[in-house]
Amino acid sequence: MAAPEEQELSQAQTEKLLQFQDLTGLESMDQCRRTLEQHNWNIEAAVQDRLNEQEGVPSVFNPPPSRPLQVNTADHRVYSYIVSRPQPRGLIGWSYYMIMLPFRLTYYTLLDIFRFALRWVRPDPRGRVTDPVGDVVSFIHSFEEKYGRSHPVFYQGTYSQVVLGTSFLSRFILMMLLFPSSSSSTLCTEEVLTFLNTRMLFWACSTSRPEGYRVSQALRENTYPFLAMIMLKDRKMTVVGRLEGLIQSEDLLNQLTFIMEANQTYLMSERLEREERNQTQVLRAQQDEAYLESLRADQEKDRRKREEQEKVQAEEEKVRQTVLAEERRRRTLEEEKELKSECLPPEPPADDPDSVKIVFKLPNDTRVERRFLFQESLTVIYDFLFSLKETPEKFQIVTNFPRRVLPCLPTEEQPNPPSLKEAGLSRSEVLFVQDLTED
């Protein structure tokens, strides 16, 4: 059974198909089309379902085997800005710093040893990410409870989702990691809020939650709050800036502006390259569609030509079968005539008192004369005429006056035809052969 022919895509559907493939990285155009059709060509819903699939969340339509999207953190060109702790001042400050230094070193060393041993005895539960979206949403609620609802727009998705979405949109993304006790009130100022909402995407999470802990293991921050600027660079998602420690609003804006200006060329290059790829894909899709249209036209032309040839062959075969059937019928008729001629009784002599002289007038105006015996059946007369080549295939024998048809063949009412005497024929008769073939 042939597969049903797929419907042609509109221009809008083709663009959505290319955008979805570019966003998700799927190589199969058929799989991209099926996913979009399953979501009624809603690209946002299809992308969200695909991203949930990458996070291990069961998909409505597809099985979920996927790994989280990785970000290149090994780029040596990363701009780093670390806010140092305040240096001690004066004699008293330096004296207190030097006295407490051994205690701090001992405390942090023992703390690291304890944490290392604890990981062997009791694995960190944050290593098991079961609900990454829930971790992000829970952090946002905690942030609003602490700082209010005046804050940058948080991306309410997972780390992998925002990275993948940014790679598709070719935008900067600012990612923030917070330790539960760290402060991030700087983000709530009006100038920072406006800057972040208009220039980039913003994602944040707490390292106390599995999703934030996983990102922390990838980015390896040293202190909090930690900010990482990520963008698509050299076809890879790359960390291009790291800001660590509490920073004032003005310094934050200056550092972010510096990072963005330093990498704006790469971002524009990626956008232009993406547009070129999209145009190439659209052109390729149009070329493929034109090729398929031409192929379908050629196939339709071949189909019609094949049907015409089959029709001509069928007509020729029909004529040939008709000729063969007519030839078989003619040979059968000749054989029957010959057989009838061989089975006829001999013609009686002219001086036989029981003989009847009959003149037959055939449809072609020829005359045939023969003698028969009175006691012979009318069937003999019919067989004699049937054996003649000039006689039509179907005929009946008619007397001239009074006009009547002789019952020469058996019927249900009269299975045995009468003899010549019973039929009332005289010693000399003229009978007419009437052609029934045309009737």
CSV table of C-alpha atoms in Angstrom, one decimal:
chain,number,residue,atom,x,y,z
A,1,MET,CA,0.0,0.0,0.0
A,2,ALA,CA,1.5,3.3,-1.0
A,3,ALA,CA,2.2,5.9,1.6
A,4,PRO,CA,-0.1,9.0,1.6
A,5,GLU,CA,1.4,12.0,-0.1
A,6,GLU,CA,2.3,14.7,2.3
A,7,GLN,CA,0.7,18.1,1.9
A,8,GLU,CA,2.8,21.0,0.6
A,9,LEU,CA,4.1,23.5,3.2
A,10,SER,CA,3.2,27.1,3.1
A,11,GLN,CA,5.9,29.8,3.3
A,12,ALA,CA,5.1,30.5,7.0
A,13,GLN,CA,5.3,26.7,7.8
A,14,THR,CA,8.6,26.4,5.9
A,15,GLU,CA,10.1,29.3,7.9
A,16,LYS,CA,8.8,27.7,11.2
A,17,LEU,CA,10.3,24.4,10.2
A,18,LEU,CA,13.7,25.9,9.6
A,19,GLN,CA,13.5,27.9,12.8
A,20,PHE,CA,12.6,24.8,14.8
A,21,GLN,CA,15.4,22.8,13.2
A,22,ASP,CA,17.9,25.6,13.9
A,23,LEU,CA,16.7,25.9,17.5
A,24,THR,CA,16.6,22.2,18.4
A,25,GLY,CA,19.5,21.0,16.4
A,26,LEU,CA,17.5,18.1,14.9
A,27,GLU,CA,19.0,16.9,11.6
A,28,SER,CA,15.9,15.1,10.3
A,29,MET,CA,13.5,17.5,8.6
A,30,ASP,CA,10.8,14.8,8.8
A,31,GLN,CA,11.1,14.6,12.6
A,32,CYS,CA,10.9,18.4,12.8
A,33,ARG,CA,7.8,18.5,10.7
A,34,ARG,CA,6.1,15.7,12.7
A,35,THR,CA,6.8,17.5,16.0
A,36,LEU,CA,5.4,20.8,14.6
A,37,GLU,CA,2.4,19.1,13.2
A,38,GLN,CA,1.8,17.4,16.6
A,39,HIS,CA,1.7,20.9,18.2
A,40,ASN,CA,-0.4,22.4,15.4
A,41,TRP,CA,2.6,24.4,14.1
A,42,ASN,CA,2.9,26.2,17.4
A,43,ILE,CA,6.7,26.7,17.4
A,44,GLU,CA,6.8,27.8,21.1
A,45,ALA,CA,5.0,24.8,22.3
A,46,ALA,CA,7.0,22.5,20.1
A,47,VAL,CA,10.3,24.0,21.3
A,48,GLN,CA,9.2,23.8,24.9
A,49,ASP,CA,8.3,20.2,24.5
A,50,ARG,CA,11.7,19.5,22.9
A,51,LEU,CA,13.5,21.3,25.7
A,52,ASN,CA,11.6,19.4,28.4
A,53,GLU,CA,12.6,16.3,26.6
A,54,GLN,CA,16.3,17.3,26.9
A,55,GLU,CA,15.8,17.8,30.6
A,56,GLY,CA,14.4,14.3,31.1
A,57,VAL,CA,10.8,15.4,31.5
A,58,PRO,CA,8.5,12.9,29.8
A,59,SER,CA,7.3,14.2,26.5
A,60,VAL,CA,3.8,13.9,25.3
A,61,PHE,CA,4.8,12.6,21.9
A,62,ASN,CA,8.4,11.4,22.0
A,63,PRO,CA,10.6,9.3,24.4
A,64,PRO,CA,13.0,11.4,26.5
A,65,PRO,CA,16.7,10.3,26.0
A,66,SER,CA,18.7,13.5,26.1
A,67,ARG,CA,21.7,15.1,27.8
A,68,PRO,CA,21.7,18.7,29.1
A,69,LEU,CA,23.2,21.3,26.8
A,70,GLN,CA,26.8,22.2,27.6
A,71,VAL,CA,28.5,25.6,27.6
A,72,ASN,CA,32.1,26.1,26.7
A,73,THR,CA,33.8,27.4,29.9
A,74,ALA,CA,37.4,26.8,28.8
A,75,ASP,CA,37.7,29.9,26.7
A,76,HIS,CA,40.8,31.8,27.8
A,77,ARG,CA,39.5,35.1,26.5
A,78,VAL,CA,36.8,35.2,29.3
A,79,TYR,CA,36.6,38.6,30.9
A,80,SER,CA,36.7,38.3,34.7
A,81,TYR,CA,35.9,41.0,37.3
A,82,ILE,CA,36.2,39.9,40.9
A,83,VAL,CA,35.3,42.2,43.7
A,84,SER,CA,37.9,41.8,46.4
A,85,ARG,CA,37.2,41.9,50.1
A,86,PRO,CA,38.0,45.2,51.9
A,87,GLN,CA,41.6,45.3,53.0
A,88,PRO,CA,42.3,46.0,56.7
A,89,ARG,CA,43.3,49.5,57.6
A,90,GLY,CA,45.4,50.9,60.3
A,91,LEU,CA,47.5,49.1,63.0
A,92,ILE,CA,44.5,47.6,64.8
A,93,GLY,CA,43.0,46.3,61.6
A,94,TRP,CA,46.2,44.6,60.4
A,95,SER,CA,46.9,43.2,63.9
A,96,TYR,CA,43.4,41.7,64.0
A,97,TYR,CA,43.8,40.3,60.5
A,98,MET,CA,47.2,38.7,61.3
A,99,ILE,CA,45.9,37.2,64.6
A,100,MET,CA,42.8,35.7,62.9
A,101,LEU,CA,44.6,34.4,59.8
A,102,PRO,CA,45.8,31.1,61.3
A,103,PHE,CA,42.4,30.4,62.7
A,104,ARG,CA,40.7,31.1,59.4
A,105,LEU,CA,43.2,28.9,57.5
A,106,THR,CA,42.6,26.1,60.0
A,107,TYR,CA,38.8,26.5,59.9
A,108,TYR,CA,38.6,26.5,56.1
A,109,THR,CA,41.0,23.5,55.8
A,110,LEU,CA,39.0,21.4,58.3
A,111,LEU,CA,35.8,22.5,56.6
A,112,ASP,CA,37.1,21.3,53.2
A,113,ILE,CA,38.3,18.0,54.7
A,114,PHE,CA,34.9,17.5,56.4
A,115,ARG,CA,33.0,18.2,53.2
A,116,PHE,CA,35.3,15.9,51.2
A,117,ALA,CA,34.7,13.0,53.7
A,118,LEU,CA,31.0,13.7,53.9
A,119,ARG,CA,30.7,13.3,50.1
A,120,TRP,CA,32.0,9.8,50.4
A,121,VAL,CA,29.7,8.9,53.3
A,122,ARG,CA,26.6,10.8,52.1
A,123,PRO,CA,26.4,11.9,48.5
A,124,ASP,CA,25.2,15.5,48.0
A,125,PRO,CA,21.4,15.3,47.2
A,126,ARG,CA,21.8,18.3,45.0
A,127,GLY,CA,23.6,16.1,42.4
A,128,ARG,CA,20.2,14.5,41.5
A,129,VAL,CA,18.2,16.9,39.3
A,130,THR,CA,14.6,15.7,39.2
A,131,ASP,CA,12.7,18.9,38.7
A,132,PRO,CA,14.9,21.6,37.2
A,133,VAL,CA,12.0,23.9,36.2
A,134,GLY,CA,10.6,23.6,39.7
A,135,ASP,CA,14.0,24.6,41.2
A,136,VAL,CA,14.1,27.8,39.1
A,137,VAL,CA,10.5,28.7,39.9
A,138,SER,CA,11.0,28.1,43.6
A,139,PHE,CA,14.1,30.3,43.6
A,140,ILE,CA,12.1,33.1,41.9
A,141,HIS,CA,9.4,32.9,44.6
A,142,SER,CA,12.1,33.0,47.3
A,143,PHE,CA,13.7,36.0,45.6
A,144,GLU,CA,10.4,37.9,45.4
A,145,GLU,CA,9.7,37.2,49.1
A,146,LYS,CA,13.1,38.7,50.0
A,147,TYR,CA,13.4,41.6,47.6
A,148,GLY,CA,9.8,42.2,46.3
A,149,ARG,CA,8.4,41.9,42.7
A,150,SER,CA,10.5,44.8,41.3
A,151,HIS,CA,13.3,42.8,39.7
A,152,PRO,CA,14.5,41.8,36.2
A,153,VAL,CA,12.4,39.4,34.3
A,154,PHE,CA,13.6,35.9,35.2
A,155,TYR,CA,13.7,33.2,32.5
A,156,GLN,CA,11.3,30.6,33.9
A,157,GLY,CA,13.0,27.6,32.4
A,158,THR,CA,16.0,25.4,32.9
A,159,TYR,CA,19.6,26.2,32.4
A,160,SER,CA,19.7,24.2,29.2
A,161,GLN,CA,16.6,25.7,27.9
A,162,VAL,CA,17.7,29.3,28.3
A,163,VAL,CA,21.1,28.5,26.7
A,164,LEU,CA,19.5,26.8,23.8
A,165,GLY,CA,17.0,29.6,23.4
A,166,THR,CA,19.8,32.2,23.5
A,167,SER,CA,21.7,30.3,20.8
A,168,PHE,CA,18.6,30.5,18.6
A,169,LEU,CA,18.0,34.2,19.2
A,170,SER,CA,21.7,35.2,19.1
A,171,ARG,CA,21.4,37.3,22.2
A,172,PHE,CA,23.4,37.7,25.4
A,173,ILE,CA,22.3,35.8,28.5
A,174,LEU,CA,23.3,36.8,32.0
A,175,MET,CA,23.2,33.9,34.5
A,176,MET,CA,23.3,34.5,38.2
A,177,LEU,CA,24.1,32.0,41.0
A,178,LEU,CA,23.4,32.8,44.6
A,179,PHE,CA,24.3,31.2,47.8
A,180,PRO,CA,21.4,31.3,50.3
A,181,SER,CA,23.1,33.8,52.5
A,182,SER,CA,24.4,36.0,49.7
A,183,SER,CA,22.8,39.4,48.7
A,184,SER,CA,21.7,40.5,45.2
A,185,SER,CA,19.8,43.7,46.0
A,186,THR,CA,21.8,45.5,43.3
A,187,LEU,CA,19.6,43.8,40.6
A,188,CYS,CA,16.5,45.5,41.9
A,189,THR,CA,17.6,49.1,41.2
A,190,GLU,CA,15.7,50.8,38.4
A,191,GLU,CA,18.7,51.4,36.1
A,192,VAL,CA,19.9,47.7,36.3
A,193,LEU,CA,16.4,46.4,35.9
A,194,THR,CA,15.8,48.4,32.7
A,195,PHE,CA,19.3,47.5,31.3
A,196,LEU,CA,18.8,43.8,31.8
A,197,ASN,CA,15.3,43.6,30.5
A,198,THR,CA,16.1,45.5,27.3
A,199,ARG,CA,19.6,44.1,26.5
A,200,MET,CA,19.6,40.4,27.3
A,201,LEU,CA,17.9,37.4,28.9
A,202,PHE,CA,18.3,36.8,32.6
A,203,TRP,CA,18.4,33.5,34.4
A,204,ALA,CA,19.2,32.8,38.0
A,205,CYS,CA,19.1,30.0,40.6
A,206,SER,CA,20.3,29.2,44.1
A,207,THR,CA,23.2,26.7,44.5
A,208,SER,CA,21.2,25.2,47.3
A,209,ARG,CA,18.9,23.7,44.7
A,210,PRO,CA,19.9,20.8,42.4
A,211,GLU,CA,19.6,22.8,39.2
A,212,GLY,CA,21.7,25.7,40.6
A,213,TYR,CA,24.2,23.2,42.0
A,214,ARG,CA,24.6,21.5,38.6
A,215,VAL,CA,25.3,24.9,36.9
A,216,SER,CA,27.7,25.7,39.7
A,217,GLN,CA,29.6,22.5,38.9
A,218,ALA,CA,29.9,23.6,35.3
A,219,LEU,CA,30.9,27.2,35.9
A,220,ARG,CA,33.1,26.8,39.0
A,221,GLU,CA,32.5,30.1,40.6
A,222,ASN,CA,34.5,31.3,43.7
A,223,THR,CA,32.3,33.7,45.5
A,224,TYR,CA,28.7,35.0,45.4
A,225,PRO,CA,26.7,36.6,43.9
A,226,PHE,CA,28.2,35.1,40.7
A,227,LEU,CA,27.3,36.5,37.3
A,228,ALA,CA,28.3,34.9,34.0
A,229,MET,CA,27.7,36.4,30.6
A,230,ILE,CA,27.1,33.8,27.9
A,231,MET,CA,26.7,34.1,24.1
A,232,LEU,CA,27.0,32.2,20.9
A,233,LYS,CA,30.6,32.5,19.8
A,234,ASP,CA,32.4,30.6,17.1
A,235,ARG,CA,29.3,28.3,16.8
A,236,LYS,CA,29.5,27.4,20.5
A,237,MET,CA,27.8,28.8,23.6
A,238,THR,CA,30.7,30.4,25.5
A,239,VAL,CA,31.1,32.2,28.7
A,240,VAL,CA,32.6,35.6,27.8
A,241,GLY,CA,32.4,37.3,31.1
A,242,ARG,CA,32.5,36.5,34.8
A,243,LEU,CA,31.5,38.9,37.6
A,244,GLU,CA,32.1,37.6,41.2
A,245,GLY,CA,31.3,39.2,44.5
A,246,LEU,CA,28.9,42.0,45.5
A,247,ILE,CA,29.1,44.9,43.0
A,248,GLN,CA,27.4,48.3,43.0
A,249,SER,CA,24.9,49.2,40.3
A,250,GLU,CA,27.1,51.7,38.4
A,251,ASP,CA,30.1,49.2,38.3
A,252,LEU,CA,27.8,46.4,37.3
A,253,LEU,CA,26.4,48.4,34.3
A,254,ASN,CA,29.9,49.5,33.3
A,255,GLN,CA,31.3,45.9,33.4
A,256,LEU,CA,28.3,44.5,31.5
A,257,THR,CA,28.5,47.2,28.9
A,258,PHE,CA,32.2,46.6,28.4
A,259,ILE,CA,31.7,42.8,28.0
A,260,MET,CA,28.8,43.4,25.5
A,261,GLU,CA,30.8,45.9,23.4
A,262,ALA,CA,33.8,43.7,23.3
A,263,ASN,CA,31.8,40.8,22.0
A,264,GLN,CA,29.2,42.6,19.9
A,265,THR,CA,31.2,41.8,16.7
A,266,TYR,CA,30.9,38.1,17.4
A,267,LEU,CA,27.2,38.4,18.1
A,268,MET,CA,26.5,40.3,14.9
A,269,SER,CA,28.6,37.8,12.9
A,270,GLU,CA,26.6,34.9,14.4
A,271,ARG,CA,23.3,36.7,13.5
A,272,LEU,CA,24.4,37.3,9.9
A,273,GLU,CA,25.6,33.8,9.6
A,274,ARG,CA,22.3,32.5,11.0
A,275,GLU,CA,20.4,34.6,8.5
A,276,GLU,CA,22.5,33.3,5.7
A,277,ARG,CA,21.9,29.8,6.8
A,278,ASN,CA,18.2,30.4,7.1
A,279,GLN,CA,18.1,32.0,3.6
A,280,THR,CA,20.2,29.0,2.3
A,281,GLN,CA,17.8,26.6,3.9
A,282,VAL,CA,14.8,28.4,2.5
A,283,LEU,CA,16.4,28.5,-0.9
A,284,ARG,CA,17.2,24.8,-0.7
A,285,ALA,CA,13.7,24.1,0.4
A,286,GLN,CA,12.3,26.0,-2.5
A,287,GLN,CA,14.7,24.2,-4.9
A,288,ASP,CA,13.7,20.9,-3.4
A,289,GLU,CA,10.1,21.8,-3.8
A,290,ALA,CA,10.6,22.9,-7.4
A,291,TYR,CA,12.5,19.6,-8.1
A,292,LEU,CA,9.7,17.6,-6.5
A,293,GLU,CA,7.1,19.5,-8.5
A,294,SER,CA,9.0,18.8,-11.7
A,295,LEU,CA,9.4,15.2,-10.7
A,296,ARG,CA,5.7,14.9,-10.0
A,297,ALA,CA,5.0,16.5,-13.4
A,298,ASP,CA,7.3,14.0,-15.1
A,299,GLN,CA,5.8,11.1,-13.2
A,300,GLU,CA,2.3,12.3,-14.2
A,301,LYS,CA,3.4,12.6,-17.8
A,302,ASP,CA,4.9,9.1,-17.7
A,303,ARG,CA,1.7,7.8,-16.1
A,304,ARG,CA,-0.5,9.3,-18.8
A,305,LYS,CA,1.8,8.0,-21.5
A,306,ARG,CA,1.8,4.6,-19.9
A,307,GLU,CA,-2.0,4.6,-19.6
A,308,GLU,CA,-2.4,5.6,-23.3
A,309,GLN,CA,0.0,2.8,-24.3
A,310,GLU,CA,-1.9,0.3,-22.2
A,311,LYS,CA,-5.2,1.6,-23.7
A,312,VAL,CA,-3.9,1.1,-27.2
A,313,GLN,CA,-2.5,-2.3,-26.3
A,314,ALA,CA,-5.8,-3.3,-24.8
A,315,GLU,CA,-7.7,-2.2,-27.9
A,316,GLU,CA,-5.3,-4.1,-30.1
A,317,GLU,CA,-5.6,-7.1,-27.9
A,318,LYS,CA,-9.4,-6.8,-28.1
A,319,VAL,CA,-9.3,-6.7,-31.9
A,320,ARG,CA,-7.0,-9.6,-32.0
A,321,GLN,CA,-9.2,-11.7,-29.7
A,322,THR,CA,-12.2,-10.7,-31.8
A,323,VAL,CA,-10.4,-11.9,-35.0
A,324,LEU,CA,-9.3,-15.1,-33.3
A,325,ALA,CA,-12.8,-15.7,-32.0
A,326,GLU,CA,-14.3,-15.2,-35.5
A,327,GLU,CA,-11.7,-17.4,-37.0
A,328,ARG,CA,-12.5,-20.2,-34.5
A,329,ARG,CA,-16.2,-19.8,-35.1
A,330,ARG,CA,-15.7,-20.0,-38.8
A,331,ARG,CA,-13.6,-23.1,-38.5
A,332,THR,CA,-16.1,-24.7,-36.2
A,333,LEU,CA,-18.9,-23.9,-38.6
A,334,GLU,CA,-17.0,-25.4,-41.5
A,335,GLU,CA,-16.3,-28.6,-39.5
A,336,GLU,CA,-20.0,-28.8,-38.5
A,337,LYS,CA,-21.1,-28.4,-42.2
A,338,GLU,CA,-18.7,-31.1,-43.2
A,339,LEU,CA,-19.9,-33.4,-40.5
A,340,LYS,CA,-23.5,-32.8,-41.5
A,341,SER,CA,-22.7,-33.4,-45.1
A,342,GLU,CA,-21.1,-36.8,-44.2
A,343,CYS,CA,-24.1,-37.8,-42.1
A,344,LEU,CA,-26.7,-37.2,-44.8
A,345,PRO,CA,-28.5,-40.2,-46.2
A,346,PRO,CA,-27.9,-40.9,-49.9
A,347,GLU,CA,-30.0,-39.2,-52.5
A,348,PRO,CA,-32.7,-41.6,-53.9
A,349,PRO,CA,-33.0,-42.2,-57.7
A,350,ALA,CA,-35.3,-40.2,-59.8
A,351,ASP,CA,-37.6,-43.1,-60.6
A,352,ASP,CA,-38.2,-43.9,-56.9
A,353,PRO,CA,-41.9,-43.6,-56.3
A,354,ASP,CA,-41.3,-42.5,-52.7
A,355,SER,CA,-39.0,-39.7,-53.6
A,356,VAL,CA,-39.6,-36.0,-53.5
A,357,LYS,CA,-37.9,-33.4,-55.7
A,358,ILE,CA,-37.3,-30.2,-53.9
A,359,VAL,CA,-35.8,-27.0,-55.4
A,360,PHE,CA,-34.3,-24.7,-52.8
A,361,LYS,CA,-34.0,-21.0,-53.5
A,362,LEU,CA,-31.2,-19.5,-51.4
A,363,PRO,CA,-30.9,-15.9,-50.1
A,364,ASN,CA,-28.2,-15.2,-52.6
A,365,ASP,CA,-30.7,-16.1,-55.5
A,366,THR,CA,-29.0,-19.3,-56.3
A,367,ARG,CA,-31.0,-22.5,-56.7
A,368,VAL,CA,-30.2,-26.0,-55.4
A,369,GLU,CA,-32.0,-29.2,-56.3
A,370,ARG,CA,-32.1,-32.5,-54.5
A,371,ARG,CA,-34.3,-35.6,-53.9
A,372,PHE,CA,-35.5,-36.9,-50.6
A,373,LEU,CA,-37.7,-39.7,-49.4
A,374,PHE,CA,-41.2,-39.0,-48.1
A,375,GLN,CA,-40.5,-40.9,-44.9
A,376,GLU,CA,-37.4,-38.9,-44.1
A,377,SER,CA,-37.6,-36.2,-41.4
A,378,LEU,CA,-37.6,-32.5,-42.1
A,379,THR,CA,-34.4,-32.5,-40.2
A,380,VAL,CA,-32.6,-34.1,-43.2
A,381,ILE,CA,-33.7,-31.2,-45.4
A,382,TYR,CA,-32.3,-28.7,-42.8
A,383,ASP,CA,-29.0,-30.7,-42.5
A,384,PHE,CA,-28.6,-30.7,-46.2
A,385,LEU,CA,-29.0,-27.0,-46.5
A,386,PHE,CA,-26.8,-26.4,-43.5
A,387,SER,CA,-24.0,-28.4,-45.2
A,388,LEU,CA,-24.0,-26.0,-48.2
A,389,LYS,CA,-21.3,-23.3,-48.2
A,390,GLU,CA,-23.8,-20.8,-49.7
A,391,THR,CA,-26.3,-21.3,-46.9
A,392,PRO,CA,-26.2,-18.7,-44.0
A,393,GLU,CA,-25.4,-19.8,-40.5
A,394,LYS,CA,-28.9,-19.3,-39.2
A,395,PHE,CA,-31.9,-19.8,-41.5
A,396,GLN,CA,-35.4,-21.2,-41.7
A,397,ILE,CA,-37.3,-23.0,-44.5
A,398,VAL,CA,-40.5,-21.5,-45.8
A,399,THR,CA,-43.1,-22.7,-48.3
A,400,ASN,CA,-44.4,-20.4,-50.9
A,401,PHE,CA,-48.2,-21.0,-50.9
A,402,PRO,CA,-49.6,-21.2,-48.4
A,403,ARG,CA,-46.7,-19.5,-46.6
A,404,ARG,CA,-45.6,-21.4,-43.6
A,405,VAL,CA,-42.3,-22.2,-41.8
A,406,LEU,CA,-41.4,-25.9,-41.8
A,407,PRO,CA,-40.6,-27.2,-38.3
A,408,CYS,CA,-37.3,-28.7,-39.2
A,409,LEU,CA,-35.6,-28.4,-35.7
A,410,PRO,CA,-36.8,-30.1,-32.5
A,411,THR,CA,-38.6,-28.0,-29.9
A,412,GLU,CA,-40.0,-28.6,-26.4
A,413,GLU,CA,-43.5,-29.0,-27.9
A,414,GLN,CA,-42.3,-31.1,-30.8
A,415,PRO,CA,-39.1,-33.0,-30.0
A,416,ASN,CA,-39.3,-35.1,-33.1
A,417,PRO,CA,-39.9,-33.0,-36.3
A,418,PRO,CA,-42.4,-34.5,-38.8
A,419,SER,CA,-41.5,-36.3,-42.0
A,420,LEU,CA,-41.8,-34.8,-45.5
A,421,LYS,CA,-45.1,-36.6,-46.0
A,422,GLU,CA,-46.5,-35.5,-42.6
A,423,ALA,CA,-45.5,-32.0,-43.5
A,424,GLY,CA,-47.7,-32.2,-46.6
A,425,LEU,CA,-45.0,-31.9,-49.2
A,426,SER,CA,-45.8,-33.1,-52.7
A,427,ARG,CA,-43.5,-34.9,-55.1
A,428,SER,CA,-42.2,-31.6,-56.5
A,429,GLU,CA,-41.7,-28.6,-54.3
A,430,VAL,CA,-40.0,-25.2,-54.3
A,431,LEU,CA,-38.9,-24.1,-50.8
A,432,PHE,CA,-37.4,-20.8,-49.8
A,433,VAL,CA,-34.4,-20.4,-47.4
A,434,GLN,CA,-34.8,-17.3,-45.3
A,435,ASP,CA,-31.7,-15.8,-43.7
A,436,LEU,CA,-32.0,-15.3,-39.9
A,437,THR,CA,-28.4,-14.2,-39.2
A,438,GLU,CA,-29.2,-10.5,-39.4
A,439,ASP,CA,-32.2,-10.8,-37.2
